[in-house]
Short mmCIF file of C-alpha atoms in Angstrom, two decimals:
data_model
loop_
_atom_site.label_atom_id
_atom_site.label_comp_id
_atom_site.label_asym_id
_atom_site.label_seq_id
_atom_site.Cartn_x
_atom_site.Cartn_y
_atom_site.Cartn_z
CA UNK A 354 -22.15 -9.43 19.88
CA UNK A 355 -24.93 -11.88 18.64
CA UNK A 356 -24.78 -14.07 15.90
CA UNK A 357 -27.10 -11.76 13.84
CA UNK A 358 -24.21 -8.97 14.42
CA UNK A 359 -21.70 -11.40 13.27
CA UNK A 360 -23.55 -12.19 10.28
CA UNK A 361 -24.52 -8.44 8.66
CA UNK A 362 -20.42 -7.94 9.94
CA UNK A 363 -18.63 -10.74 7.90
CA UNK A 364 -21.29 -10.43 4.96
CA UNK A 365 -19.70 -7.06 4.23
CA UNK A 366 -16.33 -8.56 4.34
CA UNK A 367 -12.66 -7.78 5.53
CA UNK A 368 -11.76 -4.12 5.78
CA UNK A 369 -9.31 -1.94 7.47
CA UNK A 370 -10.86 -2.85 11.05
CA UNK A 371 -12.17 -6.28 10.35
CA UNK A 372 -9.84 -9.28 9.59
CA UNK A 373 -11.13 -12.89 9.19
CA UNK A 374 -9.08 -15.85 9.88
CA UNK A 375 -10.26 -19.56 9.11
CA UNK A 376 -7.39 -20.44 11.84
CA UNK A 377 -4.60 -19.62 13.60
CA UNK A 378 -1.36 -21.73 14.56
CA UNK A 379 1.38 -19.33 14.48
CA UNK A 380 2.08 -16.61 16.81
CA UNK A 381 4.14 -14.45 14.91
CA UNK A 382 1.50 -13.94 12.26
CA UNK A 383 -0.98 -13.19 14.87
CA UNK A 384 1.45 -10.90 16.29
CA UNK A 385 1.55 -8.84 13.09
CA UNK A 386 -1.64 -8.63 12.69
CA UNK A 387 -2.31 -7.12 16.23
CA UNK A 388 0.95 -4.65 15.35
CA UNK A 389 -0.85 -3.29 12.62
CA UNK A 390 -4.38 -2.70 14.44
CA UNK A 391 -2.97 -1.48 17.32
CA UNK A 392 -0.45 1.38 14.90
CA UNK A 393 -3.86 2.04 13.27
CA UNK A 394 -7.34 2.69 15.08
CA UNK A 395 -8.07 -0.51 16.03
CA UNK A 396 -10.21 -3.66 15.07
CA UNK A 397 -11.58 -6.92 15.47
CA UNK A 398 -9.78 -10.41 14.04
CA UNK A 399 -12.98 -12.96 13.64
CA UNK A 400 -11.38 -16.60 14.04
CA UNK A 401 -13.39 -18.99 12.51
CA UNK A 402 -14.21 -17.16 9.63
CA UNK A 403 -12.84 -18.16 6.30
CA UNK A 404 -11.12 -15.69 4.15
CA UNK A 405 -14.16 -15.89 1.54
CA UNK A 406 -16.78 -15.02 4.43
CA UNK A 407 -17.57 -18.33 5.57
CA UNK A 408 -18.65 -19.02 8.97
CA UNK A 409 -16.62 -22.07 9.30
CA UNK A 410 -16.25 -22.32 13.54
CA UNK A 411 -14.01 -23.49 15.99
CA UNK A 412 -14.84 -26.60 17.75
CA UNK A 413 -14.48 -26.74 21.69
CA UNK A 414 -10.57 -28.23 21.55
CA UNK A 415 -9.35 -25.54 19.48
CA UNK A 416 -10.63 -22.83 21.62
CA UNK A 417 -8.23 -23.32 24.60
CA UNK A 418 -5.65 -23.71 22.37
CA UNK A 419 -6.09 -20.45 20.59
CA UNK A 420 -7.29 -18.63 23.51
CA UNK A 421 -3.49 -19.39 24.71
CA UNK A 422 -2.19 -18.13 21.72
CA UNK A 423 -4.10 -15.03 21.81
CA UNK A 424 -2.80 -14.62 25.06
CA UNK A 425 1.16 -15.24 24.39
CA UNK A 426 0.59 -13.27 20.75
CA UNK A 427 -0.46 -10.06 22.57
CA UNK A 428 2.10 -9.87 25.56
CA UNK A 429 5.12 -11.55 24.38
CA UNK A 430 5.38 -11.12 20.55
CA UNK A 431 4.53 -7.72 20.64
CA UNK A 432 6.63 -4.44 21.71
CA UNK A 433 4.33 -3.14 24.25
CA UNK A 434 2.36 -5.57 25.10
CA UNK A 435 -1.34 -5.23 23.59
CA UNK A 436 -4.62 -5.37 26.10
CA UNK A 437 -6.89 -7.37 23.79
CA UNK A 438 -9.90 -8.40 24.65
CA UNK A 439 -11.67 -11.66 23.73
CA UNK A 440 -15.24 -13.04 23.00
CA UNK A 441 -17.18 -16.49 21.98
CA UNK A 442 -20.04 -16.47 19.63
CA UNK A 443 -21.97 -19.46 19.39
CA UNK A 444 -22.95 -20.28 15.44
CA UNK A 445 -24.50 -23.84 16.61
CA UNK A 446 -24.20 -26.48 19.38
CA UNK A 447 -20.46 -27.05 18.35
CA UNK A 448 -19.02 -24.56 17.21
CA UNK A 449 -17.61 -20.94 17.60
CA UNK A 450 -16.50 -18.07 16.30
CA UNK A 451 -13.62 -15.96 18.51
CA UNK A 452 -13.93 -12.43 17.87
CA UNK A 453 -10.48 -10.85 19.25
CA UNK A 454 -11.05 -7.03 19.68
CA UNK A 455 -7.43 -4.95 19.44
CA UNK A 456 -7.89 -1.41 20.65
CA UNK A 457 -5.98 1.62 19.10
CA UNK A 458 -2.42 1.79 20.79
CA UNK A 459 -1.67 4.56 23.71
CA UNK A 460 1.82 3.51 22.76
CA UNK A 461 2.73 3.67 19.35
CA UNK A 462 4.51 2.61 17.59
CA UNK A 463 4.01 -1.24 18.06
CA UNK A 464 6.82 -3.99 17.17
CA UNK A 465 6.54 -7.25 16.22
CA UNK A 466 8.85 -9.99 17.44
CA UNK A 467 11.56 -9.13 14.70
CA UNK A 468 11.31 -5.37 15.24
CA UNK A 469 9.03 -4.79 12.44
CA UNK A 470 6.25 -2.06 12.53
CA UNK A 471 2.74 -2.76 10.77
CA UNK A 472 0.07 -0.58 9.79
CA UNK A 473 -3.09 -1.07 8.19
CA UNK A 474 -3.75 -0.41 4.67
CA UNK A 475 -7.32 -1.57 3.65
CA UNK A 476 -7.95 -5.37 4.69
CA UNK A 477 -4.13 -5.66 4.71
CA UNK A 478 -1.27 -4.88 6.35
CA UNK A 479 2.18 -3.68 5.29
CA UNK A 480 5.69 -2.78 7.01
CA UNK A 481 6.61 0.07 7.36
CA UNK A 482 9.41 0.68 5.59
CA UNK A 483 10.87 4.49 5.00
CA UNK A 484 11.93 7.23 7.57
CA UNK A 485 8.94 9.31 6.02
CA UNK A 486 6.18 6.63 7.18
CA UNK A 487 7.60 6.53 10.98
CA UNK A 488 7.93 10.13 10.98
CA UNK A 489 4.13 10.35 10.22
CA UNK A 490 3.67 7.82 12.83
CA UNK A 491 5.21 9.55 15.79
CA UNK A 492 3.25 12.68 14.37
CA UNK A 493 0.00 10.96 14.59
CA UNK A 494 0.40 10.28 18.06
CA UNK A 495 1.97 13.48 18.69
CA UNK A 496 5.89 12.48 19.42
CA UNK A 497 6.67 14.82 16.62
CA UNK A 498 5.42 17.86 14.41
CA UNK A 499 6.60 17.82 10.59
CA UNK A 500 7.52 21.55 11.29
CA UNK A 501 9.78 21.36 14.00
CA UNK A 502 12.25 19.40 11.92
CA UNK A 503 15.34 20.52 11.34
CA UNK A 504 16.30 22.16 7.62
CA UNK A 505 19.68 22.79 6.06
CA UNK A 506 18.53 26.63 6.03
CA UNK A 507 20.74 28.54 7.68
CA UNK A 508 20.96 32.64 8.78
CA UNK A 509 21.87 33.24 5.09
CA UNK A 510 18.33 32.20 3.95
CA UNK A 511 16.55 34.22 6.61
CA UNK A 512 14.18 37.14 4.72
CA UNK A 513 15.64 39.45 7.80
CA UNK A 514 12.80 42.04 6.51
CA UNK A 515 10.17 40.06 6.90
CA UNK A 516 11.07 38.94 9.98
CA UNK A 517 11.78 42.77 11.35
CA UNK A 518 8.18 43.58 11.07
CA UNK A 519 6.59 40.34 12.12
CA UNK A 520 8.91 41.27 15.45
CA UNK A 521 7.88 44.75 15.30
CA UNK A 522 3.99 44.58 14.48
CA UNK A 523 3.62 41.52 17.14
CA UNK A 524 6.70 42.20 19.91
CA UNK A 525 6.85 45.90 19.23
CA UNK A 526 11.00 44.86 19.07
CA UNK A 527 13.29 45.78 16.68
CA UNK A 528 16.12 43.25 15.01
CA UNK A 529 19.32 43.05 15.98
CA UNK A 530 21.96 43.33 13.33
CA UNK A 531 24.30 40.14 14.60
CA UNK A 532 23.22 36.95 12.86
CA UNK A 533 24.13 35.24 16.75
CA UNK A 534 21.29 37.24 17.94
CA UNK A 535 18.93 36.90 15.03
CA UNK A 536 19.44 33.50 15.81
CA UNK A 537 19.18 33.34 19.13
CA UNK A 538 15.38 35.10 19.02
CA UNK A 539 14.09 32.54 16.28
CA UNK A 540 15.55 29.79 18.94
CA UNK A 541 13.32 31.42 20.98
CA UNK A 542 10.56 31.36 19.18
CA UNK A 543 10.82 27.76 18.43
CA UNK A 544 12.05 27.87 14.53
CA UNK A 545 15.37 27.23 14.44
CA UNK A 546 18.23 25.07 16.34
CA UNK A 547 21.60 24.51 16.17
CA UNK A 548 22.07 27.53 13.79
CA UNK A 549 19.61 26.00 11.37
CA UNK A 550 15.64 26.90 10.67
CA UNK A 551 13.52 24.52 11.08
CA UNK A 552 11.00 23.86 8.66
CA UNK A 553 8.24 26.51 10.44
CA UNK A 554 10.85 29.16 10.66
CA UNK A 555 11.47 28.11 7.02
CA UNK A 556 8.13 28.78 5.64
CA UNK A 557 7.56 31.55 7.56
CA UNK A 558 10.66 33.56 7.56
CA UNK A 559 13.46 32.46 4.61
CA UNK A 560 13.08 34.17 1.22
CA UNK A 561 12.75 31.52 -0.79
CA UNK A 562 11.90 28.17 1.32
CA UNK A 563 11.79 26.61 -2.10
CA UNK A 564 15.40 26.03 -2.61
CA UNK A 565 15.45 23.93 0.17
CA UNK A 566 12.00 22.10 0.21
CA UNK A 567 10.86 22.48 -3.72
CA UNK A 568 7.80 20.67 -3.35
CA UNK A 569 6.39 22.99 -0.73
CA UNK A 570 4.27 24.90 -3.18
CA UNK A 571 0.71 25.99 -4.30
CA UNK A 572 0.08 24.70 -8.45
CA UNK A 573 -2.75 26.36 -9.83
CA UNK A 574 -4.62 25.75 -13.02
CA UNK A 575 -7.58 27.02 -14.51
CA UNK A 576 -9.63 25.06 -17.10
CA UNK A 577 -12.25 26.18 -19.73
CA UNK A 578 -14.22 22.68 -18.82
CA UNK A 579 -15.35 20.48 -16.35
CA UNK A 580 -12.14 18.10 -16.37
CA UNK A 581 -8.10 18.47 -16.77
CA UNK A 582 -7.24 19.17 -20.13
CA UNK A 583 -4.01 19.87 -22.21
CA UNK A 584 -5.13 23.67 -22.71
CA UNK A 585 -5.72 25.71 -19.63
CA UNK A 586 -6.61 29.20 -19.31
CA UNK A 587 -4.32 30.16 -16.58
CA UNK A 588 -1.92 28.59 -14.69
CA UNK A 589 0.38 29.35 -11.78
CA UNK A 590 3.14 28.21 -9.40
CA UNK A 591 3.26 30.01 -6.18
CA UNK A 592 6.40 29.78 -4.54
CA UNK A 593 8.23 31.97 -1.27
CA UNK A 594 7.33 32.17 2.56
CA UNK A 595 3.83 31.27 2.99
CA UNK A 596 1.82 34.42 3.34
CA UNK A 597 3.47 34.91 -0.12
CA UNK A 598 2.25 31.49 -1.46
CA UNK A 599 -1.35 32.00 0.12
CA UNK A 600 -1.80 35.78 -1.22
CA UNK A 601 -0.74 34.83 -4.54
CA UNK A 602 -2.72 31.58 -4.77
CA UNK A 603 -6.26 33.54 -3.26
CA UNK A 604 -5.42 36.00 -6.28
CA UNK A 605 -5.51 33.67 -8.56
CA UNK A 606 -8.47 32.33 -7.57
CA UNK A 607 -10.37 35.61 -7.22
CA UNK A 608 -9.18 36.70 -10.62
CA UNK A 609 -10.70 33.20 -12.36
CA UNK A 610 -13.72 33.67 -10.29
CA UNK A 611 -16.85 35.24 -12.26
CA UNK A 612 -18.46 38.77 -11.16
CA UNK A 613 -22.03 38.79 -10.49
CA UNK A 614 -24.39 41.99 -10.58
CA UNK A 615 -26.69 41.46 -7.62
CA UNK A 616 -28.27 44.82 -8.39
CA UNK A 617 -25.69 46.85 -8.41
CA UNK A 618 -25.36 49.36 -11.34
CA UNK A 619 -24.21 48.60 -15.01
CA UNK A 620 -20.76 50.68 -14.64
CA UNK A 621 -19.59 48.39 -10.88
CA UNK A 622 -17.07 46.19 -10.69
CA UNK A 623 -19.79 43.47 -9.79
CA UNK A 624 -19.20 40.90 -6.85
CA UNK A 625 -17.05 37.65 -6.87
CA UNK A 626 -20.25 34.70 -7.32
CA UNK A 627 -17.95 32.99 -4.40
CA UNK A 628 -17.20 34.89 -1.18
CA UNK A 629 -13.24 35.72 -0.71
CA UNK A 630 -13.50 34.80 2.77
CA UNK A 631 -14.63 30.82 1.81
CA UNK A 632 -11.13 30.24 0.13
CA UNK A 633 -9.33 32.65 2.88
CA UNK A 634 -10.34 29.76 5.47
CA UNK A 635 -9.61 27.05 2.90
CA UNK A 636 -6.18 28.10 1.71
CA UNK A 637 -5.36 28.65 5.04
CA UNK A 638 -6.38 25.56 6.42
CA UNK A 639 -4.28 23.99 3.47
CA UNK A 640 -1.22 25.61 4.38
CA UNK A 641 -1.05 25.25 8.32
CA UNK A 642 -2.80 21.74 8.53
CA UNK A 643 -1.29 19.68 5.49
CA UNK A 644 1.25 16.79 5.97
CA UNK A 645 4.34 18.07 5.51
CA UNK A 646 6.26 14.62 5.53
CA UNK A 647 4.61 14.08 2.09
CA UNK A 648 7.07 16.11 -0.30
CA UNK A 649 3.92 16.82 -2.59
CA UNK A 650 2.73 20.12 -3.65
CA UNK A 651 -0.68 21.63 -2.89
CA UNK A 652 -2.97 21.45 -5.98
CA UNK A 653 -5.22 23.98 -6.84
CA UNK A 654 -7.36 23.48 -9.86
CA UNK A 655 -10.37 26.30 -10.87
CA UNK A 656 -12.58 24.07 -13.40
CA UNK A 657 -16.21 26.12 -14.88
CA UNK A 658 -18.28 24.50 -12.30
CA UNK A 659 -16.22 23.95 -9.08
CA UNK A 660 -12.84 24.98 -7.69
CA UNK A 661 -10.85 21.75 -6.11
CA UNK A 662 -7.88 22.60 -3.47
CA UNK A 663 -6.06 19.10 -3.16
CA UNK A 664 -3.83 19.17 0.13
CA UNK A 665 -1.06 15.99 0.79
CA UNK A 666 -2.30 14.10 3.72
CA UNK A 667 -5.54 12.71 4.71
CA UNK A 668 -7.40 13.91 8.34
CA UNK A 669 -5.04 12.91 11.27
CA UNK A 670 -5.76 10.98 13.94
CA UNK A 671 -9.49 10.41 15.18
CA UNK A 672 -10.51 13.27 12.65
CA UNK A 673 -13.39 12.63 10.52
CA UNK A 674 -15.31 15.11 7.74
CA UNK A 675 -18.01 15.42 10.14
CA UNK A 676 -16.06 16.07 13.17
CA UNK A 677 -14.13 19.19 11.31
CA UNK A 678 -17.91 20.26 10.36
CA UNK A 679 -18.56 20.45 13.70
CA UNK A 680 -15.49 22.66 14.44
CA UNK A 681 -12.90 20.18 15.74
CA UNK A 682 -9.44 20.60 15.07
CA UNK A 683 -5.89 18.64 15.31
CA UNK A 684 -2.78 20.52 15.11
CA UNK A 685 -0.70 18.63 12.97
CA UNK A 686 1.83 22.05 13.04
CA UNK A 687 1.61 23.21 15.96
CA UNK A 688 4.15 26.03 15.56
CA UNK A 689 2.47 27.25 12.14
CA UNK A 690 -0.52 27.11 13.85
CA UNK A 691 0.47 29.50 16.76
CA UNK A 692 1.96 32.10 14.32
CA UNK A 693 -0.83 32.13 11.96
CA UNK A 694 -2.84 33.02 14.87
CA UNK A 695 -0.29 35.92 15.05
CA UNK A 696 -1.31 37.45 12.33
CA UNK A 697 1.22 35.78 9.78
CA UNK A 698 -2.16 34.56 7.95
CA UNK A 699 -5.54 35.52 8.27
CA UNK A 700 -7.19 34.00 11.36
CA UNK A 701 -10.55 33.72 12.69
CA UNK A 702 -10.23 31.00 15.49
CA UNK A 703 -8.80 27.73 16.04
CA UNK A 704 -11.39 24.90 14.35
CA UNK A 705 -13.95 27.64 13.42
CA UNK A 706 -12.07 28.10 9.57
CA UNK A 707 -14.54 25.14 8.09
CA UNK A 708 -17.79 26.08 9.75
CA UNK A 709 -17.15 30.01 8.63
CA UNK A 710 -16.52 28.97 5.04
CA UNK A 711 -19.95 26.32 5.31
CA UNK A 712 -22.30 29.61 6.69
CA UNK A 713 -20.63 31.48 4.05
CA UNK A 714 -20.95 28.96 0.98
CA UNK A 715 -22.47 25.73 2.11
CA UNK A 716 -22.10 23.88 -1.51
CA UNK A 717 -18.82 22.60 -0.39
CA UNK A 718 -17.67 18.87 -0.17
CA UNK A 719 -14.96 17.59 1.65
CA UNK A 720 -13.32 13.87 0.66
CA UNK A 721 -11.09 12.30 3.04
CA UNK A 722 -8.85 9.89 0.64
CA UNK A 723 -6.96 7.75 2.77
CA UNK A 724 -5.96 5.31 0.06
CA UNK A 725 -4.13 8.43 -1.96
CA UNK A 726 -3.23 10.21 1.19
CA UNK A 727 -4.54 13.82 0.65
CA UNK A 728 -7.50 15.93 1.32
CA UNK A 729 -9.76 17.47 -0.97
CA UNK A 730 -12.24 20.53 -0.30
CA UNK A 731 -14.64 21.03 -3.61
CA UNK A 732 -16.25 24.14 -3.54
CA UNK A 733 -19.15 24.37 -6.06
CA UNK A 734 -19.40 27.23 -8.53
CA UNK A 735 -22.74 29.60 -9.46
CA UNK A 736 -23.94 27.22 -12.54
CA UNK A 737 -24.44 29.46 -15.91
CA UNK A 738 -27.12 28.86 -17.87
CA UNK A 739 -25.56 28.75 -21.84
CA UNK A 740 -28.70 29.60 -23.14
CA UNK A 741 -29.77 32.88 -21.61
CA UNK A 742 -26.04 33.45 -19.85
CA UNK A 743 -28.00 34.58 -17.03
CA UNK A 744 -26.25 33.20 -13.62
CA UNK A 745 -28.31 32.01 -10.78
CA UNK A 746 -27.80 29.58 -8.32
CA UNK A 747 -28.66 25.91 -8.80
CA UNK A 748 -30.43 23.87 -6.09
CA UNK A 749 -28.96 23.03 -3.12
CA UNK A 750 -26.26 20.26 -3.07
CA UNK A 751 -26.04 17.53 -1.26
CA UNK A 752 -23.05 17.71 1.44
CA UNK A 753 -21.22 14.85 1.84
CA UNK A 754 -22.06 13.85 5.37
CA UNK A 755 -23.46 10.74 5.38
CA UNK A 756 -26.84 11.78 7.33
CA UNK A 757 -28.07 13.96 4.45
CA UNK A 758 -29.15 10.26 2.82
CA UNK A 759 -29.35 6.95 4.12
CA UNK A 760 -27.79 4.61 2.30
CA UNK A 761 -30.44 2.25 1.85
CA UNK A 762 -32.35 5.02 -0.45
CA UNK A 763 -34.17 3.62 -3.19
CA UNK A 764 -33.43 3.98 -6.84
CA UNK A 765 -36.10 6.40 -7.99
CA UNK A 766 -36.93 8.72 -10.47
CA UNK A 767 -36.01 11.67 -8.61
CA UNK A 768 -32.70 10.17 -7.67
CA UNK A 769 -31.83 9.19 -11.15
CA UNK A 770 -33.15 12.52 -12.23
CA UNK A 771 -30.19 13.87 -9.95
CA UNK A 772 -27.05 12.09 -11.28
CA UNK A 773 -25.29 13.53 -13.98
CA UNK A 774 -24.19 12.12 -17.37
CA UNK A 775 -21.01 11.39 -15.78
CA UNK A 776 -22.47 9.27 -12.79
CA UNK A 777 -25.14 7.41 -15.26
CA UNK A 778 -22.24 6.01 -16.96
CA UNK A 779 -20.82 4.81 -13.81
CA UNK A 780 -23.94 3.66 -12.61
CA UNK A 781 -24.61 1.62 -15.80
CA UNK A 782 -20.79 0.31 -15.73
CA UNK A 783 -21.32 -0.94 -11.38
CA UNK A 784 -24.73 -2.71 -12.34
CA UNK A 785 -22.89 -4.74 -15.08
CA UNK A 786 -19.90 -5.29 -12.94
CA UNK A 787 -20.12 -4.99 -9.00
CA UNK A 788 -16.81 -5.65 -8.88
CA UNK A 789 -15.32 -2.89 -10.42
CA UNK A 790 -12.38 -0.83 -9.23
CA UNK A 791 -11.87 2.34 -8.87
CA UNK A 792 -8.67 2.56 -11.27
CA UNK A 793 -10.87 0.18 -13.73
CA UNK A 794 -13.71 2.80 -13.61
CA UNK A 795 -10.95 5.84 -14.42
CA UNK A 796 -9.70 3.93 -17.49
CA UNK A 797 -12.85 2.97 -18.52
CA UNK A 798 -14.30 6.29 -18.48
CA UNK A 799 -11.19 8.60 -19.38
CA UNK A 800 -11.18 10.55 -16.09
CA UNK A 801 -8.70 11.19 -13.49
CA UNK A 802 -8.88 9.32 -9.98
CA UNK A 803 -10.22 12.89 -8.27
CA UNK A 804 -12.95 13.27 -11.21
CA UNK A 805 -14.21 9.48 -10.30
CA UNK A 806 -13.83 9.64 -6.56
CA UNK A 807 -15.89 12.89 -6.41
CA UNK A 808 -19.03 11.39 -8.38
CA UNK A 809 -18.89 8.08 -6.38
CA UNK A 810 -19.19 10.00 -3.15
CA UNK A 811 -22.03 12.19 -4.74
CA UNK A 812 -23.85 8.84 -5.49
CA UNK A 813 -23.11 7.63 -2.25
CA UNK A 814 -24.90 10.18 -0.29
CA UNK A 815 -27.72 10.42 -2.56
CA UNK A 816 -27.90 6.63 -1.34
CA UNK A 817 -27.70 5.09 -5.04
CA UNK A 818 -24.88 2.91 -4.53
CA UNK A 819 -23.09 1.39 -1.78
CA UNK A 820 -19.42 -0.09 -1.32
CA UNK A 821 -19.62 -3.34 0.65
CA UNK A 822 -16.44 -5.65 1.64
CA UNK A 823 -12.76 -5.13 1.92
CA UNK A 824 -10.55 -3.23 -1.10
CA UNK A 825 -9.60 -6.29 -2.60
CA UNK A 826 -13.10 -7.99 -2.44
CA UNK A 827 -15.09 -5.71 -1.88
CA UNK A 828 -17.96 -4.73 -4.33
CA UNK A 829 -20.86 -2.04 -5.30
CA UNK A 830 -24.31 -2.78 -4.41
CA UNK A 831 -27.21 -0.69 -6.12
CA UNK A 832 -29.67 0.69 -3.96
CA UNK A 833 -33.15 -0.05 -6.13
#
């Protein structure tokens, strides 16, 4: 790294994988923050840097002194010891700027000196404090699978004729009659233990999982506009195993969906303006791939221009929106992975469900919302024209990878041409006041955090605005 590469770094400010730190004396505080890198995906510590994005420096007698630090900090205040790695960057004759680089952890999860377990959340760092958070910890690095946790479900809550012909359609076996040896074949199977289900065998096998895990559920709601309202015009909670849950929740949204013509005669049915198979994939992928340590339900909203499946849980791991484009997969449930592909739930291939539902439909945007820990999967709708109430398709959208724009587009007629009513108010709202938060920008405007979120992104990959600096500093920059 050069000093020009320091520079464009700390000018964008602290963030969830770059820290600045004017100076450093204690090494329990360095500790910490090395915990919570290495329990996240890394990042760099820039020493010498002031907290407001000053290159302040080191001069030559502090740098053997925190060099030592570094050293002690990384092997003897944390639990495993961390390989960091080091480097000097001259910003004049006298001074330097220590750039500490903390790779991921092979490991986790990472203790402090007290026992205490950081993570990163934005430019910060927080303990983690409930059994929830280290559970999705040891998932992320694969110690543990949300569905192979024990319930308090036991043989009593087993749907035994569901499970009969899963046993005879797959195995060609029949059921036994004995609970001890209904129990010993789920055992088998991997979804149950010690005369309980575990939370795959729950899902897939009990007659109403919902007693036990109540938040384990598809809600569905269908507006008349382009936002939540108090009056819907159909609404839905799916509840029971989960090819229950994900037949009635693809219902519902085939029955909201409009039918088109496409030449067919006056007296035929018509043809959904959506393929069934793009929210087969989706729903699917919802069920098998969501967090299941977050007791949240699966939101489903139909609104007249896009459908919006909200799922609890952001991409594990090393996933990113473009890598799941691309066809790349994590099981995050293993087990309701392996008996989808079974036939429990319709399945195409493992990692293909995205890319099938993109050739099918490509006006679909993915946003990966780490701060509220969920998912969300927007597919656009056939616009209708109000005046002639003909349907047609509108042009094509923008996807939200970040190659379909740079982000140093200009601000040009064409691009402001683009934006919406919606996004012109939030443009006019970040010129007056860079600054401006997300949660300010949903009071301000009267929208929900999902409605704001999803226009930002659109902006962003149109390259109109930017978001520069670390969540609490941080601030828009206009693109003109």
């Amino acid at each position: 790294m050069d000093l020009t590469e320091l520079n464009q770094i700390v000018s964008r400010g602290e963030d969830s994988q770059h820290q600045f730190k004017e100076d450093v004396r204690n090494g329990d505080s360095l500790a910490a923050e090395i915990v919570a890198f290495s329990n996240s995906r890394g990042g760099k510590i820039f020493i010498g840097v002031s907290n407001q994005g000053n290159l302040v420096g080191l001069q030559s007698k502090d740098v053997d002194r925190i060099n030592q630090l570094i050293s002690n900090s990384a092997t003897q205040h944390v639990r495993s010891p961390v390989a960091v790695q080091t480097e000097n960057i001259s910003i004049d004759s006298k001074r330097v700027v220590i750039v500490v680089t903390v790779p991921e952890g092979i490991d986790k999860p990472y203790f402090d000196n007290l026992g205490v377990i950081w993570l990163k959340c934005g430019a910060d760092k927080r303990r983690v404090n409930s059994k929830e958070e280290l559970r999705r910890l040891f998932q992320e690095v694969d110690l543990i699978h949300a569905d192979e946790v024990p319930t308090k479900a036991d043989m009593k809550a087993l749907n035994s004729t569901l499970l009969s012909e899963f046993l005879n359609k797959y195995y060609h076996e029949t059921l036994p009659e004995t609970n001890t040896k209904k129990l010993q074949i789920l055992e088998n199977m991997n979804l149950a233990s010690k005369q309980h289900l575990n939370l795959a065998g729950l899902l897939l096998f009990a007659a109403r999982p919902q007693l036990f895990k109540p938040e384990f559920i598809i809600k569905a709601v269908s507006y008349a506009g382009t936002t939540i309202a108090d009056q819907y015009l159909d609404s839905e909670d799916f509840e029971g195993p989960l090819s229950v849950v994900f037949n009635g929740a693809l219902a519902f949204i085939m029955r909201n969906l409009r039918k088109i013509q496409k030449g067919k005669g006056v007296n035929t049915i018509g043809t959904p303006e959506i393929p069934q198979i793009v929210f087969e994939e989706l729903l699917v992928n919802a069920l098998i791939h969501r967090d299941y340590f977050i007791t949240a339900p699966i939101r489903l909203f139909v609104f007249e221009d896009r459908i919006e499946i909200i799922n609890p849980g952001n991409l594990p791991d090393h996933l990113t929106i473009e890598k799941i484009r691309a066809g790349n997969s994590i099981q995050r449930n293993p087990i309701l992975a392996s008996f989808t592909a079974k036939g429990i739930l319709p399945y195409r291939g493992l990692g293909t469900g995205v890319r099938r539902a993109l050739q099918d439909w490509p006006q679909i945007q993915f946003i990966d919302d780490r701060e509220g820990c969920q998912f969300v999967s927007i597919v656009e709708r056939i616009k209708v024209h109000k005046s002639s109430k003909i349907m047609s398709k509108g042009a094509p959208k923008m996807q939200i990878s970040t190659r379909n724009a740079p982000l140093n587009a200009p601000l040009n007629a064409p691009l402001n041409a683009s934006l919406n009513d919606l996004q012109m108010k939030i443009l006019k709202i970040v010129r007056s006041n860079p600054q401006v938060s997300y949660i300010e920008l949903t009071e301000q405007l009267g929208k929900d955090r999902s409605t704001i979120m999803r226009n930002l992104q659109k902006m962003k990959d149109l390259g109109v605005i930017r978001r520069s600096g670390s969540k609490k500093t941080g601030y828009w920059e206009i693109n003109s």
